[in-house]
PDB file of C-alpha atoms and ligand atoms in Angstrom:
ATOM      1  CA  MET A  28      32.894 -18.373  34.993  1.00 84.00           C
ATOM      2  CA  LYS A  29      35.198 -19.315  37.784  1.00 87.00           C
ATOM      3  CA  LYS A  30      34.390 -19.259  41.492  1.00 94.00           C
ATOM      4  CA  VAL A  31      31.938 -17.103  43.388  1.00 96.00           C
ATOM      5  CA  GLU A  32      34.080 -14.043  44.017  1.00 96.00           C
ATOM      6  CA  HIS A  33      31.811 -12.384  46.518  1.00 97.00           C
ATOM      7  CA  ILE A  34      28.268 -12.089  47.773  1.00 98.00           C
ATOM      8  CA  GLY A  35      26.831  -8.585  48.015  1.00 98.00           C
ATOM      9  CA  ILE A  36      24.572  -7.795  50.949  1.00 98.00           C
ATOM     10  CA  ALA A  37      22.521  -4.612  51.173  1.00 98.00           C
ATOM     11  CA  VAL A  38      22.537  -3.036  54.622  1.00 98.00           C
ATOM     12  CA  LYS A  39      21.165   0.169  56.084  1.00 97.00           C
ATOM     13  CA  ASP A  40      23.877   1.149  58.474  1.00 97.00           C
ATOM     14  CA  PHE A  41      27.589   0.255  58.421  1.00 97.00           C
ATOM     15  CA  SER A  42      28.014   1.252  62.053  1.00 98.00           C
ATOM     16  CA  ILE A  43      25.736  -1.664  62.945  1.00 98.00           C
ATOM     17  CA  SER A  44      26.467  -4.133  60.155  1.00 98.00           C
ATOM     18  CA  ILE A  45      30.280  -4.008  60.060  1.00 98.00           C
ATOM     19  CA  PRO A  46      30.624  -5.032  63.741  1.00 98.00           C
ATOM     20  CA  LEU A  47      27.849  -7.580  63.233  1.00 98.00           C
ATOM     21  CA  PHE A  48      29.662  -9.284  60.334  1.00 98.00           C
ATOM     22  CA  GLU A  49      32.986  -9.058  62.138  1.00 98.00           C
ATOM     23  CA  LYS A  50      31.418 -11.042  64.956  1.00 98.00           C
ATOM     24  CA  LEU A  51      29.587 -13.423  62.626  1.00 97.00           C
ATOM     25  CA  LEU A  52      32.606 -14.224  60.442  1.00 96.00           C
ATOM     26  CA  ASN A  53      35.170 -13.838  63.208  1.00 97.00           C
ATOM     27  CA  THR A  54      37.334 -11.673  60.969  1.00 97.00           C
ATOM     28  CA  ASN A  55      37.889  -7.949  60.611  1.00 98.00           C
ATOM     29  CA  CYS A  56      36.547  -5.857  57.775  1.00 98.00           C
ATOM     30  CA  TYR A  57      39.751  -5.365  55.741  1.00 97.00           C
ATOM     31  CA  LYS A  58      38.623  -2.596  53.441  1.00 96.00           C
ATOM     32  CA  THR A  59      35.936   0.007  52.915  1.00 97.00           C
ATOM     33  CA  GLU A  60      35.591   1.773  49.623  1.00 95.00           C
ATOM     34  CA  THR A  61      33.174   4.217  48.047  1.00 94.00           C
ATOM     35  CA  VAL A  62      31.974   3.692  44.503  1.00 90.00           C
ATOM     36  CA  ALA A  63      30.993   7.265  43.710  1.00 86.00           C
ATOM     37  CA  THR A  64      29.357   6.453  40.365  1.00 83.00           C
ATOM     38  CA  GLU A  65      26.910   4.110  42.133  1.00 85.00           C
ATOM     39  CA  ASN A  66      26.415   6.241  45.262  1.00 91.00           C
ATOM     40  CA  VAL A  67      27.385   3.279  47.330  1.00 95.00           C
ATOM     41  CA  ASN A  68      29.779   2.519  50.187  1.00 97.00           C
ATOM     42  CA  THR A  69      31.246  -0.957  50.307  1.00 97.00           C
ATOM     43  CA  ALA A  70      32.870  -2.923  53.126  1.00 98.00           C
ATOM     44  CA  PHE A  71      34.754  -6.163  52.490  1.00 97.00           C
ATOM     45  CA  PHE A  72      35.351  -9.304  54.525  1.00 98.00           C
ATOM     46  CA  LYS A  73      37.342 -12.319  53.446  1.00 96.00           C
ATOM     47  CA  GLN A  74      36.097 -15.770  54.228  1.00 91.00           C
ATOM     48  CA  GLY A  75      38.368 -18.363  52.669  1.00 91.00           C
ATOM     49  CA  GLU A  76      38.328 -17.851  48.895  1.00 90.00           C
ATOM     50  CA  THR A  77      35.123 -15.859  48.962  1.00 94.00           C
ATOM     51  CA  LYS A  78      34.398 -12.332  50.052  1.00 97.00           C
ATOM     52  CA  ILE A  79      31.383 -10.711  51.571  1.00 98.00           C
ATOM     53  CA  GLU A  80      30.664  -7.208  50.304  1.00 97.00           C
ATOM     54  CA  LEU A  81      28.352  -5.067  52.395  1.00 98.00           C
ATOM     55  CA  LEU A  82      26.628  -2.300  50.461  1.00 98.00           C
ATOM     56  CA  GLN A  83      25.281   0.866  52.009  1.00 98.00           C
ATOM     57  CA  SER A  84      23.612   3.640  50.065  1.00 97.00           C
ATOM     58  CA  GLN A  85      25.168   7.084  50.203  1.00 95.00           C
ATOM     59  CA  THR A  86      21.924   8.756  49.278  1.00 94.00           C
ATOM     60  CA  ALA A  87      18.250   8.259  50.090  1.00 92.00           C
ATOM     61  CA  ASP A  88      17.440   7.553  46.428  1.00 92.00           C
ATOM     62  CA  GLY A  89      20.418   5.366  45.512  1.00 92.00           C
ATOM     63  CA  VAL A  90      20.018   1.858  44.063  1.00 92.00           C
ATOM     64  CA  ILE A  91      20.784   0.203  47.394  1.00 96.00           C
ATOM     65  CA  ALA A  92      18.343   2.445  49.267  1.00 97.00           C
ATOM     66  CA  LYS A  93      15.660   1.568  46.708  1.00 96.00           C
ATOM     67  CA  PHE A  94      16.463  -2.124  46.977  1.00 96.00           C
ATOM     68  CA  ILE A  95      16.101  -2.042  50.776  1.00 97.00           C
ATOM     69  CA  GLU A  96      12.878  -0.081  50.491  1.00 97.00           C
ATOM     70  CA  LYS A  97      11.415  -2.810  48.285  1.00 95.00           C
ATOM     71  CA  LYS A  98      12.885  -5.972  49.735  1.00 95.00           C
ATOM     72  CA  GLY A  99      14.490  -5.073  53.021  1.00 97.00           C
ATOM     73  CA  GLU A 100      18.098  -5.714  53.952  1.00 98.00           C
ATOM     74  CA  GLY A 101      19.648  -8.905  52.641  1.00 98.00           C
ATOM     75  CA  ILE A 102      21.427 -10.575  49.734  1.00 97.00           C
ATOM     76  CA  HIS A 103      21.662  -8.133  46.864  1.00 97.00           C
ATOM     77  CA  HIS A 104      23.827  -9.949  44.326  1.00 97.00           C
ATOM     78  CA  ILE A 105      26.166 -12.860  43.677  1.00 98.00           C
ATOM     79  CA  ALA A 106      29.413 -12.057  41.876  1.00 97.00           C
ATOM     80  CA  PHE A 107      31.364 -14.523  39.763  1.00 97.00           C
ATOM     81  CA  ASP A 108      34.999 -14.210  38.903  1.00 97.00           C
ATOM     82  CA  VAL A 109      35.612 -14.287  35.147  1.00 97.00           C
ATOM     83  CA  GLU A 110      38.837 -14.407  33.199  1.00 96.00           C
ATOM     84  CA  ASP A 111      37.711 -12.302  30.242  1.00 96.00           C
ATOM     85  CA  ILE A 112      34.698 -10.169  31.073  1.00 97.00           C
ATOM     86  CA  GLU A 113      34.022  -9.026  27.507  1.00 97.00           C
ATOM     87  CA  ALA A 114      34.014 -12.599  26.200  1.00 97.00           C
ATOM     88  CA  GLU A 115      31.712 -13.704  29.031  1.00 97.00           C
ATOM     89  CA  MET A 116      29.359 -10.748  28.410  1.00 97.00           C
ATOM     90  CA  LYS A 117      29.177 -11.709  24.734  1.00 97.00           C
ATOM     91  CA  ARG A 118      28.546 -15.363  25.566  1.00 97.00           C
ATOM     92  CA  LEU A 119      25.721 -14.517  27.988  1.00 97.00           C
ATOM     93  CA  GLN A 120      24.177 -11.994  25.628  1.00 97.00           C
ATOM     94  CA  ASP A 121      24.177 -14.652  22.888  1.00 97.00           C
ATOM     95  CA  GLU A 122      22.400 -16.967  25.343  1.00 97.00           C
ATOM     96  CA  GLY A 123      19.648 -14.357  25.729  1.00 96.00           C
ATOM     97  CA  PHE A 124      20.618 -12.777  29.029  1.00 97.00           C
ATOM     98  CA  VAL A 125      20.206  -9.031  29.363  1.00 97.00           C
ATOM     99  CA  LEU A 126      23.210  -6.997  30.439  1.00 97.00           C
ATOM    100  CA  LEU A 127      22.584  -3.975  32.641  1.00 95.00           C
ATOM    101  CA  ASN A 128      25.671  -2.268  31.281  1.00 94.00           C
ATOM    102  CA  GLU A 129      26.805  -2.601  27.683  1.00 93.00           C
ATOM    103  CA  LYS A 130      30.453  -2.154  28.563  1.00 95.00           C
ATOM    104  CA  PRO A 131      32.389  -3.325  31.599  1.00 96.00           C
ATOM    105  CA  LYS A 132      32.514  -0.592  34.220  1.00 94.00           C
ATOM    106  CA  MET A 133      34.798   0.093  37.137  1.00 90.00           C
ATOM    107  CA  GLY A 134      33.477  -1.423  40.345  1.00 89.00           C
ATOM    108  CA  ALA A 135      34.823  -1.660  43.862  1.00 87.00           C
ATOM    109  CA  ASP A 136      37.963  -3.625  44.710  1.00 86.00           C
ATOM    110  CA  ASN A 137      39.798  -2.858  41.443  1.00 89.00           C
ATOM    111  CA  LYS A 138      37.391  -4.891  39.341  1.00 92.00           C
ATOM    112  CA  LEU A 139      35.781  -4.477  35.977  1.00 95.00           C
ATOM    113  CA  VAL A 140      32.160  -5.419  36.447  1.00 96.00           C
ATOM    114  CA  CYS A 141      28.954  -6.089  34.552  1.00 97.00           C
ATOM    115  CA  PHE A 142      25.517  -6.915  35.959  1.00 96.00           C
ATOM    116  CA  LEU A 143      22.875  -9.152  34.409  1.00 97.00           C
ATOM    117  CA  HIS A 144      19.213  -8.203  34.552  1.00 96.00           C
ATOM    118  CA  PRO A 145      17.539 -10.298  37.277  1.00 95.00           C
ATOM    119  CA  LYS A 146      14.404 -10.798  35.176  1.00 95.00           C
ATOM    120  CA  ASN A 147      16.283 -13.491  33.206  1.00 94.00           C
ATOM    121  CA  THR A 148      18.074 -15.075  36.170  1.00 96.00           C
ATOM    122  CA  ASN A 149      15.223 -16.175  38.435  1.00 96.00           C
ATOM    123  CA  GLY A 150      15.320 -12.863  40.233  1.00 94.00           C
ATOM    124  CA  VAL A 151      18.971 -13.091  41.242  1.00 96.00           C
ATOM    125  CA  LEU A 152      21.154 -10.133  40.386  1.00 97.00           C
ATOM    126  CA  ILE A 153      24.378 -11.580  38.952  1.00 97.00           C
ATOM    127  CA  GLU A 154      27.618  -9.647  38.744  1.00 97.00           C
ATOM    128  CA  LEU A 155      30.543 -10.643  36.564  1.00 97.00           C
ATOM    129  CA  CYS A 156      33.865  -9.343  37.734  1.00 96.00           C
ATOM    130  CA  GLU A 157      37.332  -9.427  36.302  1.00 97.00           C
ATOM    131  CA  GLU A 158      40.305  -8.467  38.395  1.00 92.00           C
ATOM    132  CA  ARG A 159      42.154  -5.583  36.732  1.00 89.00           C
ATOM    133  CA  LYS A 160      45.806  -6.303  36.300  1.00 78.00           C
TER     134      LYS A 160
HETATM  135 ZN1   ZN B 422      29.617  -6.852  44.052  1.00 66.04          ZN
END
């Protein structure tokens, strides 16, 4: 794995959280994008090498809505940049980690992504992401 690519934060309402993070980070949100397959809206901020990804559910029963229901707003996942996502998935699987998707899937920001089950990672949802060329 390379650097932390981004940190995902679950929020209820973009109209509140985007201006909040713009103030906090002193930078403008440079992109919003919907990931239809996950029923989620994303908003991105750049802070040096790392990004912040805000996540807002599109539906009342989406994964982000359920997360907020259980845990409240806050850090949802940490994403690591990887060079070869399939090789990294194989390595982690061999180490006993559980992948939430068997094959890399298309995520936001032109990335192939895979999530690891938080039960094997001290409760932290980990995302692997590989920039698509
Ligand atoms: Zn992410």
